[in-house]
Amino acid sequence: MRKLATVRKVIDIAPIPGADAIECVTVDGWKVVAKKGEYQIGGNALYLEVDSWVPEALAPFLCKDKREFNGVSGARLRTIKLRGQISQGLLLPVPEGASEGDDLTGMLGIQKYEAPIPADLQGIMKGPFPSFVRKTNQERVQNLVAELEEWVDAGLEWEVTEKLDGSSLTAYLFQGEFGVCSRNLDLLETAGNSYWKLARDNKLEELLRATGRNLAVQGELVGPNVQGNPYGVGAPQLHVFDVYDIDQGRYLTSPERMALLDGAGLLHCPVLGTQNLAGASVASLLASAEAKSALKAGTEREGLVFKCLSADISFKAISNRFLLGEKEI
Ligand code: ATP
Ligand code: MN
Ligand code: MN
């Protein structure tokens, strides 16, 4: 489960030009606007990440519009701009007895907000997401301040791809069995299920069987009723972003993935090139994430995913311009 509510050290506080009641507080790589004087540099704060569903009792001031998620009245934390300052998430005083590093997500009843799933994407569960494949997930660069410094110093090379805003699909072949999964479920093959239809249309079973290996192909499903169809596609499409080697328990590197997919006629998430992160910081990577999508002119891209060419590590930088423009769905 994502750690959405953690006790973190305040590393910086800066004034916001033209605002005298609020200031900008930094925890790790996150910038959060708070009431002036509430927090001190070097002190602790409870930080709730964006996409937290916060129960009303914790933050009644956010819940003027009554909204419910999984039966809990509350509010979703988003990226906002206050007096020209980006603010992501929410800072609260540290609860009695909690100390730095504590994860209070469960204790505080905070959930990860998820948009409702359209019917053709829901599918019927064959089982839980298989334990032999890794669930697709990328950590946010704002949570990787120390790691990023090490990676920059080490001069590692990274494949940079556009992060597409759709729904995650995994197709696996394991011990002779082919299966297709959504983000969290292994799905029964049923008529009308978009995941299975895309897997069949793209001949993923044939591709995997031809390798003679236990592998999983992972990609982003974009389509007419997925995430509001930001790319305006007429029919569902699959854009591959990873291949997982089940026997070795690791993702294939970019060159290995490209070699395996070569000639299969699959779409791939836009590859923007390879780069080392010389001079990069959280702020510079967030800035570089802001651009238009390679998939559709005029559409903001969601962000970038960086995958290391020499180690099984990866992370994402989500575009704040994208987040600020996101519609409620
Ligand atoms: P949320 O947590 O808001 O639901 P998310 O679904 O995008 O966000 P994250 O863990 O934040 O999930 O990001 C990883 C996801 O990004 C993957 O599960 C995958 O579906 C999606 N994705 C889209 N494009 C790419 C890409 N180029 N490389 C890797 N993952 C990608
Ligand atoms: Mn996410
Ligand atoms: Mn997504």
PDB file of N, CA, C and O in Angstrom, residues 103-160:
ATOM      1  N   ASP A 103       4.455   5.767   9.289  1.00  0.00           N
ATOM      2  CA  ASP A 103       3.421   5.741   8.249  1.00  0.00           C
ATOM      3  C   ASP A 103       2.068   5.609   8.946  1.00  0.00           C
ATOM      4  O   ASP A 103       1.789   4.581   9.553  1.00  0.00           O
ATOM      5  N   LEU A 104       1.247   6.643   8.852  1.00  0.00           N
ATOM      6  CA  LEU A 104      -0.032   6.658   9.579  1.00  0.00           C
ATOM      7  C   LEU A 104      -1.226   6.470   8.638  1.00  0.00           C
ATOM      8  O   LEU A 104      -2.373   6.727   9.024  1.00  0.00           O
ATOM      9  N   THR A 105      -0.959   6.028   7.412  1.00  0.00           N
ATOM     10  CA  THR A 105      -2.010   5.929   6.402  1.00  0.00           C
ATOM     11  C   THR A 105      -3.214   5.125   6.903  1.00  0.00           C
ATOM     12  O   THR A 105      -4.350   5.597   6.854  1.00  0.00           O
ATOM     13  N   GLY A 106      -2.952   3.914   7.370  1.00  0.00           N
ATOM     14  CA  GLY A 106      -4.027   3.030   7.819  1.00  0.00           C
ATOM     15  C   GLY A 106      -4.699   3.564   9.071  1.00  0.00           C
ATOM     16  O   GLY A 106      -5.927   3.630   9.156  1.00  0.00           O
ATOM     17  N   MET A 107      -3.870   3.978  10.025  1.00  0.00           N
ATOM     18  CA  MET A 107      -4.392   4.457  11.305  1.00  0.00           C
ATOM     19  C   MET A 107      -5.343   5.638  11.127  1.00  0.00           C
ATOM     20  O   MET A 107      -6.343   5.756  11.832  1.00  0.00           O
ATOM     21  N   LEU A 108      -5.044   6.502  10.159  1.00  0.00           N
ATOM     22  CA  LEU A 108      -5.874   7.692   9.976  1.00  0.00           C
ATOM     23  C   LEU A 108      -7.025   7.453   8.996  1.00  0.00           C
ATOM     24  O   LEU A 108      -7.806   8.355   8.717  1.00  0.00           O
ATOM     25  N   GLY A 109      -7.108   6.233   8.475  1.00  0.00           N
ATOM     26  CA  GLY A 109      -8.203   5.912   7.560  1.00  0.00           C
ATOM     27  C   GLY A 109      -8.066   6.594   6.219  1.00  0.00           C
ATOM     28  O   GLY A 109      -9.069   6.876   5.545  1.00  0.00           O
ATOM     29  N   ILE A 110      -6.823   6.847   5.814  1.00  0.00           N
ATOM     30  CA  ILE A 110      -6.613   7.498   4.523  1.00  0.00           C
ATOM     31  C   ILE A 110      -6.532   6.440   3.432  1.00  0.00           C
ATOM     32  O   ILE A 110      -5.884   5.404   3.587  1.00  0.00           O
ATOM     33  N   GLN A 111      -7.245   6.681   2.336  1.00  0.00           N
ATOM     34  CA  GLN A 111      -7.237   5.747   1.214  1.00  0.00           C
ATOM     35  C   GLN A 111      -6.627   6.422   0.000  1.00  0.00           C
ATOM     36  O   GLN A 111      -6.612   7.639  -0.101  1.00  0.00           O
ATOM     37  N   LYS A 112      -6.169   5.582  -0.943  1.00  0.00           N
ATOM     38  CA  LYS A 112      -5.702   6.110  -2.215  1.00  0.00           C
ATOM     39  C   LYS A 112      -6.923   6.330  -3.098  1.00  0.00           C
ATOM     40  O   LYS A 112      -7.664   5.390  -3.371  1.00  0.00           O
ATOM     41  N   TYR A 113      -7.145   7.568  -3.513  1.00  0.00           N
ATOM     42  CA  TYR A 113      -8.302   7.842  -4.362  1.00  0.00           C
ATOM     43  C   TYR A 113      -8.124   7.174  -5.726  1.00  0.00           C
ATOM     44  O   TYR A 113      -7.061   7.262  -6.335  1.00  0.00           O
ATOM     45  N   GLU A 114      -9.149   6.494  -6.203  1.00  0.00           N
ATOM     46  CA  GLU A 114      -9.141   5.894  -7.539  1.00  0.00           C
ATOM     47  C   GLU A 114     -10.396   6.341  -8.268  1.00  0.00           C
ATOM     48  O   GLU A 114     -11.484   6.303  -7.703  1.00  0.00           O
ATOM     49  N   ALA A 115     -10.243   6.739  -9.528  1.00  0.00           N
ATOM     50  CA  ALA A 115     -11.405   7.115 -10.329  1.00  0.00           C
ATOM     51  C   ALA A 115     -12.261   5.876 -10.569  1.00  0.00           C
ATOM     52  O   ALA A 115     -11.746   4.761 -10.620  1.00  0.00           O
ATOM     53  N   PRO A 116     -13.588   6.043 -10.702  1.00  0.00           N
ATOM     54  CA  PRO A 116     -14.462   4.904 -10.982  1.00  0.00           C
ATOM     55  C   PRO A 116     -14.058   4.200 -12.292  1.00  0.00           C
ATOM     56  O   PRO A 116     -13.612   4.861 -13.227  1.00  0.00           O
ATOM     57  N   ILE A 117     -14.205   2.863 -12.310  1.00  0.00           N
ATOM     58  CA  ILE A 117     -13.785   2.084 -13.484  1.00  0.00           C
ATOM     59  C   ILE A 117     -14.966   1.838 -14.413  1.00  0.00           C
ATOM     60  O   ILE A 117     -15.991   1.316 -13.995  1.00  0.00           O
ATOM     61  N   PRO A 118     -14.850   2.207 -15.705  1.00  0.00           N
ATOM     62  CA  PRO A 118     -15.942   1.961 -16.651  1.00  0.00           C
ATOM     63  C   PRO A 118     -16.208   0.456 -16.830  1.00  0.00           C
ATOM     64  O   PRO A 118     -15.299  -0.362 -16.656  1.00  0.00           O
ATOM     65  N   ALA A 119     -17.446   0.102 -17.186  1.00  0.00           N
ATOM     66  CA  ALA A 119     -17.883  -1.293 -17.217  1.00  0.00           C
ATOM     67  C   ALA A 119     -17.004  -2.196 -18.088  1.00  0.00           C
ATOM     68  O   ALA A 119     -16.632  -3.292 -17.679  1.00  0.00           O
ATOM     69  N   ASP A 120     -16.630  -1.727 -19.307  1.00  0.00           N
ATOM     70  CA  ASP A 120     -15.873  -2.618 -20.190  1.00  0.00           C
ATOM     71  C   ASP A 120     -14.444  -2.817 -19.709  1.00  0.00           C
ATOM     72  O   ASP A 120     -13.701  -3.637 -20.223  1.00  0.00           O
ATOM     73  N   LEU A 121     -14.042  -2.047 -18.715  1.00  0.00           N
ATOM     74  CA  LEU A 121     -12.701  -2.239 -18.162  1.00  0.00           C
ATOM     75  C   LEU A 121     -12.723  -3.048 -16.885  1.00  0.00           C
ATOM     76  O   LEU A 121     -11.702  -3.547 -16.433  1.00  0.00           O
ATOM     77  N   GLN A 122     -13.905  -3.163 -16.286  1.00  0.00           N
ATOM     78  CA  GLN A 122     -13.975  -3.811 -14.990  1.00  0.00           C
ATOM     79  C   GLN A 122     -13.579  -5.284 -15.075  1.00  0.00           C
ATOM     80  O   GLN A 122     -12.673  -5.719 -14.401  1.00  0.00           O
ATOM     81  N   GLY A 123     -14.259  -6.008 -15.933  1.00  0.00           N
ATOM     82  CA  GLY A 123     -13.950  -7.418 -16.107  1.00  0.00           C
ATOM     83  C   GLY A 123     -14.387  -8.270 -14.930  1.00  0.00           C
ATOM     84  O   GLY A 123     -14.855  -7.769 -13.907  1.00  0.00           O
ATOM     85  N   ILE A 124     -14.232  -9.584 -15.124  1.00  0.00           N
ATOM     86  CA  ILE A 124     -14.593 -10.526 -14.063  1.00  0.00           C
ATOM     87  C   ILE A 124     -13.309 -11.132 -13.534  1.00  0.00           C
ATOM     88  O   ILE A 124     -12.440 -11.561 -14.289  1.00  0.00           O
ATOM     89  N   MET A 125     -13.189 -11.159 -12.236  1.00  0.00           N
ATOM     90  CA  MET A 125     -11.955 -11.592 -11.595  1.00  0.00           C
ATOM     91  C   MET A 125     -11.750 -13.101 -11.699  1.00  0.00           C
ATOM     92  O   MET A 125     -12.623 -13.881 -11.362  1.00  0.00           O
ATOM     93  N   LYS A 126     -10.573 -13.489 -12.228  1.00  0.00           N
ATOM     94  CA  LYS A 126     -10.188 -14.897 -12.199  1.00  0.00           C
ATOM     95  C   LYS A 126      -9.424 -15.174 -10.910  1.00  0.00           C
ATOM     96  O   LYS A 126      -9.482 -16.250 -10.343  1.00  0.00           O
ATOM     97  N   GLY A 127      -8.720 -14.162 -10.470  1.00  0.00           N
ATOM     98  CA  GLY A 127      -7.954 -14.275  -9.231  1.00  0.00           C
ATOM     99  C   GLY A 127      -7.332 -12.937  -8.902  1.00  0.00           C
ATOM    100  O   GLY A 127      -7.502 -11.986  -9.652  1.00  0.00           O
ATOM    101  N   PRO A 128      -6.616 -12.877  -7.799  1.00  0.00           N
ATOM    102  CA  PRO A 128      -5.912 -11.635  -7.483  1.00  0.00           C
ATOM    103  C   PRO A 128      -4.759 -11.438  -8.474  1.00  0.00           C
ATOM    104  O   PRO A 128      -4.444 -12.347  -9.234  1.00  0.00           O
ATOM    105  N   PHE A 129      -4.171 -10.280  -8.477  1.00  0.00           N
ATOM    106  CA  PHE A 129      -3.022 -10.049  -9.349  1.00  0.00           C
ATOM    107  C   PHE A 129      -1.940 -11.069  -8.995  1.00  0.00           C
ATOM    108  O   PHE A 129      -1.624 -11.263  -7.817  1.00  0.00           O
ATOM    109  N   PRO A 130      -1.395 -11.781 -10.007  1.00  0.00           N
ATOM    110  CA  PRO A 130      -0.467 -12.880  -9.696  1.00  0.00           C
ATOM    111  C   PRO A 130       0.771 -12.408  -8.923  1.00  0.00           C
ATOM    112  O   PRO A 130       1.357 -11.382  -9.244  1.00  0.00           O
ATOM    113  N   SER A 131       1.153 -13.218  -7.936  1.00  0.00           N
ATOM    114  CA  SER A 131       2.275 -12.813  -7.076  1.00  0.00           C
ATOM    115  C   SER A 131       3.611 -12.957  -7.792  1.00  0.00           C
ATOM    116  O   SER A 131       4.603 -12.384  -7.372  1.00  0.00           O
ATOM    117  N   PHE A 132       3.635 -13.731  -8.911  1.00  0.00           N
ATOM    118  CA  PHE A 132       4.915 -13.932  -9.613  1.00  0.00           C
ATOM    119  C   PHE A 132       5.281 -12.788 -10.555  1.00  0.00           C
ATOM    120  O   PHE A 132       6.362 -12.770 -11.127  1.00  0.00           O
ATOM    121  N   VAL A 133       4.367 -11.845 -10.746  1.00  0.00           N
ATOM    122  CA  VAL A 133       4.675 -10.665 -11.565  1.00  0.00           C
ATOM    123  C   VAL A 133       4.696  -9.455 -10.640  1.00  0.00           C
ATOM    124  O   VAL A 133       3.999  -9.441  -9.629  1.00  0.00           O
ATOM    125  N   ARG A 134       5.496  -8.462 -10.983  1.00  0.00           N
ATOM    126  CA  ARG A 134       5.485  -7.243 -10.176  1.00  0.00           C
ATOM    127  C   ARG A 134       4.339  -6.348 -10.653  1.00  0.00           C
ATOM    128  O   ARG A 134       4.145  -6.179 -11.853  1.00  0.00           O
ATOM    129  N   LYS A 135       3.583  -5.782  -9.715  1.00  0.00           N
ATOM    130  CA  LYS A 135       2.543  -4.819 -10.082  1.00  0.00           C
ATOM    131  C   LYS A 135       3.210  -3.571 -10.643  1.00  0.00           C
ATOM    132  O   LYS A 135       4.234  -3.142 -10.117  1.00  0.00           O
ATOM    133  N   THR A 136       2.614  -3.015 -11.691  1.00  0.00           N
ATOM    134  CA  THR A 136       3.199  -1.802 -12.253  1.00  0.00           C
ATOM    135  C   THR A 136       3.061  -0.681 -11.237  1.00  0.00           C
ATOM    136  O   THR A 136       2.024  -0.500 -10.628  1.00  0.00           O
ATOM    137  N   ASN A 137       4.134   0.020 -11.041  1.00  0.00           N
ATOM    138  CA  ASN A 137       4.143   1.108 -10.065  1.00  0.00           C
ATOM    139  C   ASN A 137       5.421   1.915 -10.235  1.00  0.00           C
ATOM    140  O   ASN A 137       6.478   1.349 -10.447  1.00  0.00           O
ATOM    141  N   GLN A 138       5.328   3.206 -10.168  1.00  0.00           N
ATOM    142  CA  GLN A 138       6.518   4.058 -10.246  1.00  0.00           C
ATOM    143  C   GLN A 138       6.495   5.025  -9.082  1.00  0.00           C
ATOM    144  O   GLN A 138       5.478   5.668  -8.834  1.00  0.00           O
ATOM    145  N   GLU A 139       7.606   5.143  -8.387  1.00  0.00           N
ATOM    146  CA  GLU A 139       7.686   6.100  -7.274  1.00  0.00           C
ATOM    147  C   GLU A 139       7.855   7.516  -7.823  1.00  0.00           C
ATOM    148  O   GLU A 139       8.484   7.729  -8.865  1.00  0.00           O
ATOM    149  N   ARG A 140       7.268   8.467  -7.116  1.00  0.00           N
ATOM    150  CA  ARG A 140       7.389   9.874  -7.506  1.00  0.00           C
ATOM    151  C   ARG A 140       8.758  10.428  -7.146  1.00  0.00           C
ATOM    152  O   ARG A 140       9.252  10.166  -6.050  1.00  0.00           O
ATOM    153  N   VAL A 141       9.325  11.217  -8.035  1.00  0.00           N
ATOM    154  CA  VAL A 141      10.667  11.759  -7.805  1.00  0.00           C
ATOM    155  C   VAL A 141      10.715  12.598  -6.530  1.00  0.00           C
ATOM    156  O   VAL A 141      11.743  12.662  -5.855  1.00  0.00           O
ATOM    157  N   GLN A 142       9.584  13.187  -6.133  1.00  0.00           N
ATOM    158  CA  GLN A 142       9.565  14.007  -4.906  1.00  0.00           C
ATOM    159  C   GLN A 142       9.893  13.190  -3.662  1.00  0.00           C
ATOM    160  O   GLN A 142      10.282  13.751  -2.636  1.00  0.00           O
ATOM    161  N   ASN A 143       9.697  11.857  -3.759  1.00  0.00           N
ATOM    162  CA  ASN A 143      10.011  10.997  -2.611  1.00  0.00           C
ATOM    163  C   ASN A 143      11.407  10.393  -2.704  1.00  0.00           C
ATOM    164  O   ASN A 143      11.748   9.504  -1.934  1.00  0.00           O
ATOM    165  N   LEU A 144      12.203  10.841  -3.672  1.00  0.00           N
ATOM    166  CA  LEU A 144      13.488  10.197  -3.944  1.00  0.00           C
ATOM    167  C   LEU A 144      14.650  11.183  -3.923  1.00  0.00           C
ATOM    168  O   LEU A 144      15.607  11.051  -4.677  1.00  0.00           O
ATOM    169  N   VAL A 145      14.576  12.172  -3.047  1.00  0.00           N
ATOM    170  CA  VAL A 145      15.595  13.235  -3.042  1.00  0.00           C
ATOM    171  C   VAL A 145      17.004  12.659  -2.850  1.00  0.00           C
ATOM    172  O   VAL A 145      17.922  12.951  -3.616  1.00  0.00           O
ATOM    173  N   ALA A 146      17.180  11.814  -1.846  1.00  0.00           N
ATOM    174  CA  ALA A 146      18.515  11.269  -1.547  1.00  0.00           C
ATOM    175  C   ALA A 146      18.975  10.323  -2.650  1.00  0.00           C
ATOM    176  O   ALA A 146      20.125  10.374  -3.104  1.00  0.00           O
ATOM    177  N   GLU A 147      18.050   9.465  -3.102  1.00  0.00           N
ATOM    178  CA  GLU A 147      18.386   8.508  -4.162  1.00  0.00           C
ATOM    179  C   GLU A 147      18.800   9.231  -5.430  1.00  0.00           C
ATOM    180  O   GLU A 147      19.779   8.859  -6.088  1.00  0.00           O
ATOM    181  N   LEU A 148      18.063  10.280  -5.773  1.00  0.00           N
ATOM    182  CA  LEU A 148      18.355  11.018  -7.001  1.00  0.00           C
ATOM    183  C   LEU A 148      19.782  11.567  -6.959  1.00  0.00           C
ATOM    184  O   LEU A 148      20.519  11.485  -7.944  1.00  0.00           O
ATOM    185  N   GLU A 149      20.168  12.085  -5.813  1.00  0.00           N
ATOM    186  CA  GLU A 149      21.542  12.595  -5.682  1.00  0.00           C
ATOM    187  C   GLU A 149      22.568  11.502  -5.976  1.00  0.00           C
ATOM    188  O   GLU A 149      23.537  11.724  -6.694  1.00  0.00           O
ATOM    189  N   GLU A 150      22.315  10.313  -5.415  1.00  0.00           N
ATOM    190  CA  GLU A 150      23.242   9.192  -5.655  1.00  0.00           C
ATOM    191  C   GLU A 150      23.280   8.812  -7.130  1.00  0.00           C
ATOM    192  O   GLU A 150      24.341   8.561  -7.695  1.00  0.00           O
ATOM    193  N   TRP A 151      22.108   8.771  -7.757  1.00  0.00           N
ATOM    194  CA  TRP A 151      22.047   8.367  -9.164  1.00  0.00           C
ATOM    195  C   TRP A 151      22.743   9.394 -10.053  1.00  0.00           C
ATOM    196  O   TRP A 151      23.403   9.037 -11.022  1.00  0.00           O
ATOM    197  N   VAL A 152      22.582  10.663  -9.717  1.00  0.00           N
ATOM    198  CA  VAL A 152      23.236  11.711 -10.498  1.00  0.00           C
ATOM    199  C   VAL A 152      24.747  11.555 -10.350  1.00  0.00           C
ATOM    200  O   VAL A 152      25.494  11.571 -11.343  1.00  0.00           O
ATOM    201  N   ASP A 153      25.214  11.373  -9.099  1.00  0.00           N
ATOM    202  CA  ASP A 153      26.652  11.213  -8.855  1.00  0.00           C
ATOM    203  C   ASP A 153      27.203   9.999  -9.585  1.00  0.00           C
ATOM    204  O   ASP A 153      28.330  10.017 -10.075  1.00  0.00           O
ATOM    205  N   ALA A 154      26.428   8.926  -9.640  1.00  0.00           N
ATOM    206  CA  ALA A 154      26.893   7.687 -10.274  1.00  0.00           C
ATOM    207  C   ALA A 154      26.869   7.794 -11.798  1.00  0.00           C
ATOM    208  O   ALA A 154      27.411   6.940 -12.495  1.00  0.00           O
ATOM    209  N   GLY A 155      26.248   8.851 -12.317  1.00  0.00           N
ATOM    210  CA  GLY A 155      26.232   9.054 -13.771  1.00  0.00           C
ATOM    211  C   GLY A 155      25.455   7.988 -14.536  1.00  0.00           C
ATOM    212  O   GLY A 155      25.764   7.687 -15.692  1.00  0.00           O
ATOM    213  N   LEU A 156      24.442   7.418 -13.892  1.00  0.00           N
ATOM    214  CA  LEU A 156      23.671   6.351 -14.550  1.00  0.00           C
ATOM    215  C   LEU A 156      22.937   6.883 -15.784  1.00  0.00           C
ATOM    216  O   LEU A 156      22.568   8.048 -15.849  1.00  0.00           O
ATOM    217  N   GLU A 157      22.721   5.983 -16.743  1.00  0.00           N
ATOM    218  CA  GLU A 157      21.977   6.321 -17.965  1.00  0.00           C
ATOM    219  C   GLU A 157      20.533   5.833 -17.821  1.00  0.00           C
ATOM    220  O   GLU A 157      20.289   4.753 -17.275  1.00  0.00           O
ATOM    221  N   TRP A 158      19.606   6.607 -18.356  1.00  0.00           N
ATOM    222  CA  TRP A 158      18.185   6.287 -18.209  1.00  0.00           C
ATOM    223  C   TRP A 158      17.456   6.356 -19.539  1.00  0.00           C
ATOM    224  O   TRP A 158      17.728   7.240 -20.359  1.00  0.00           O
ATOM    225  N   GLU A 159      16.537   5.432 -19.728  1.00  0.00           N
ATOM    226  CA  GLU A 159      15.584   5.541 -20.828  1.00  0.00           C
ATOM    227  C   GLU A 159      14.461   6.467 -20.347  1.00  0.00           C
ATOM    228  O   GLU A 159      13.937   6.289 -19.252  1.00  0.00           O
ATOM    229  N   VAL A 160      14.105   7.434 -21.186  1.00  0.00           N
ATOM    230  CA  VAL A 160      13.037   8.363 -20.817  1.00  0.00           C
ATOM    231  C   VAL A 160      11.837   8.095 -21.720  1.00  0.00           C
ATOM    232  O   VAL A 160      11.948   8.169 -22.951  1.00  0.00           O
TER     233      VAL A 160
END
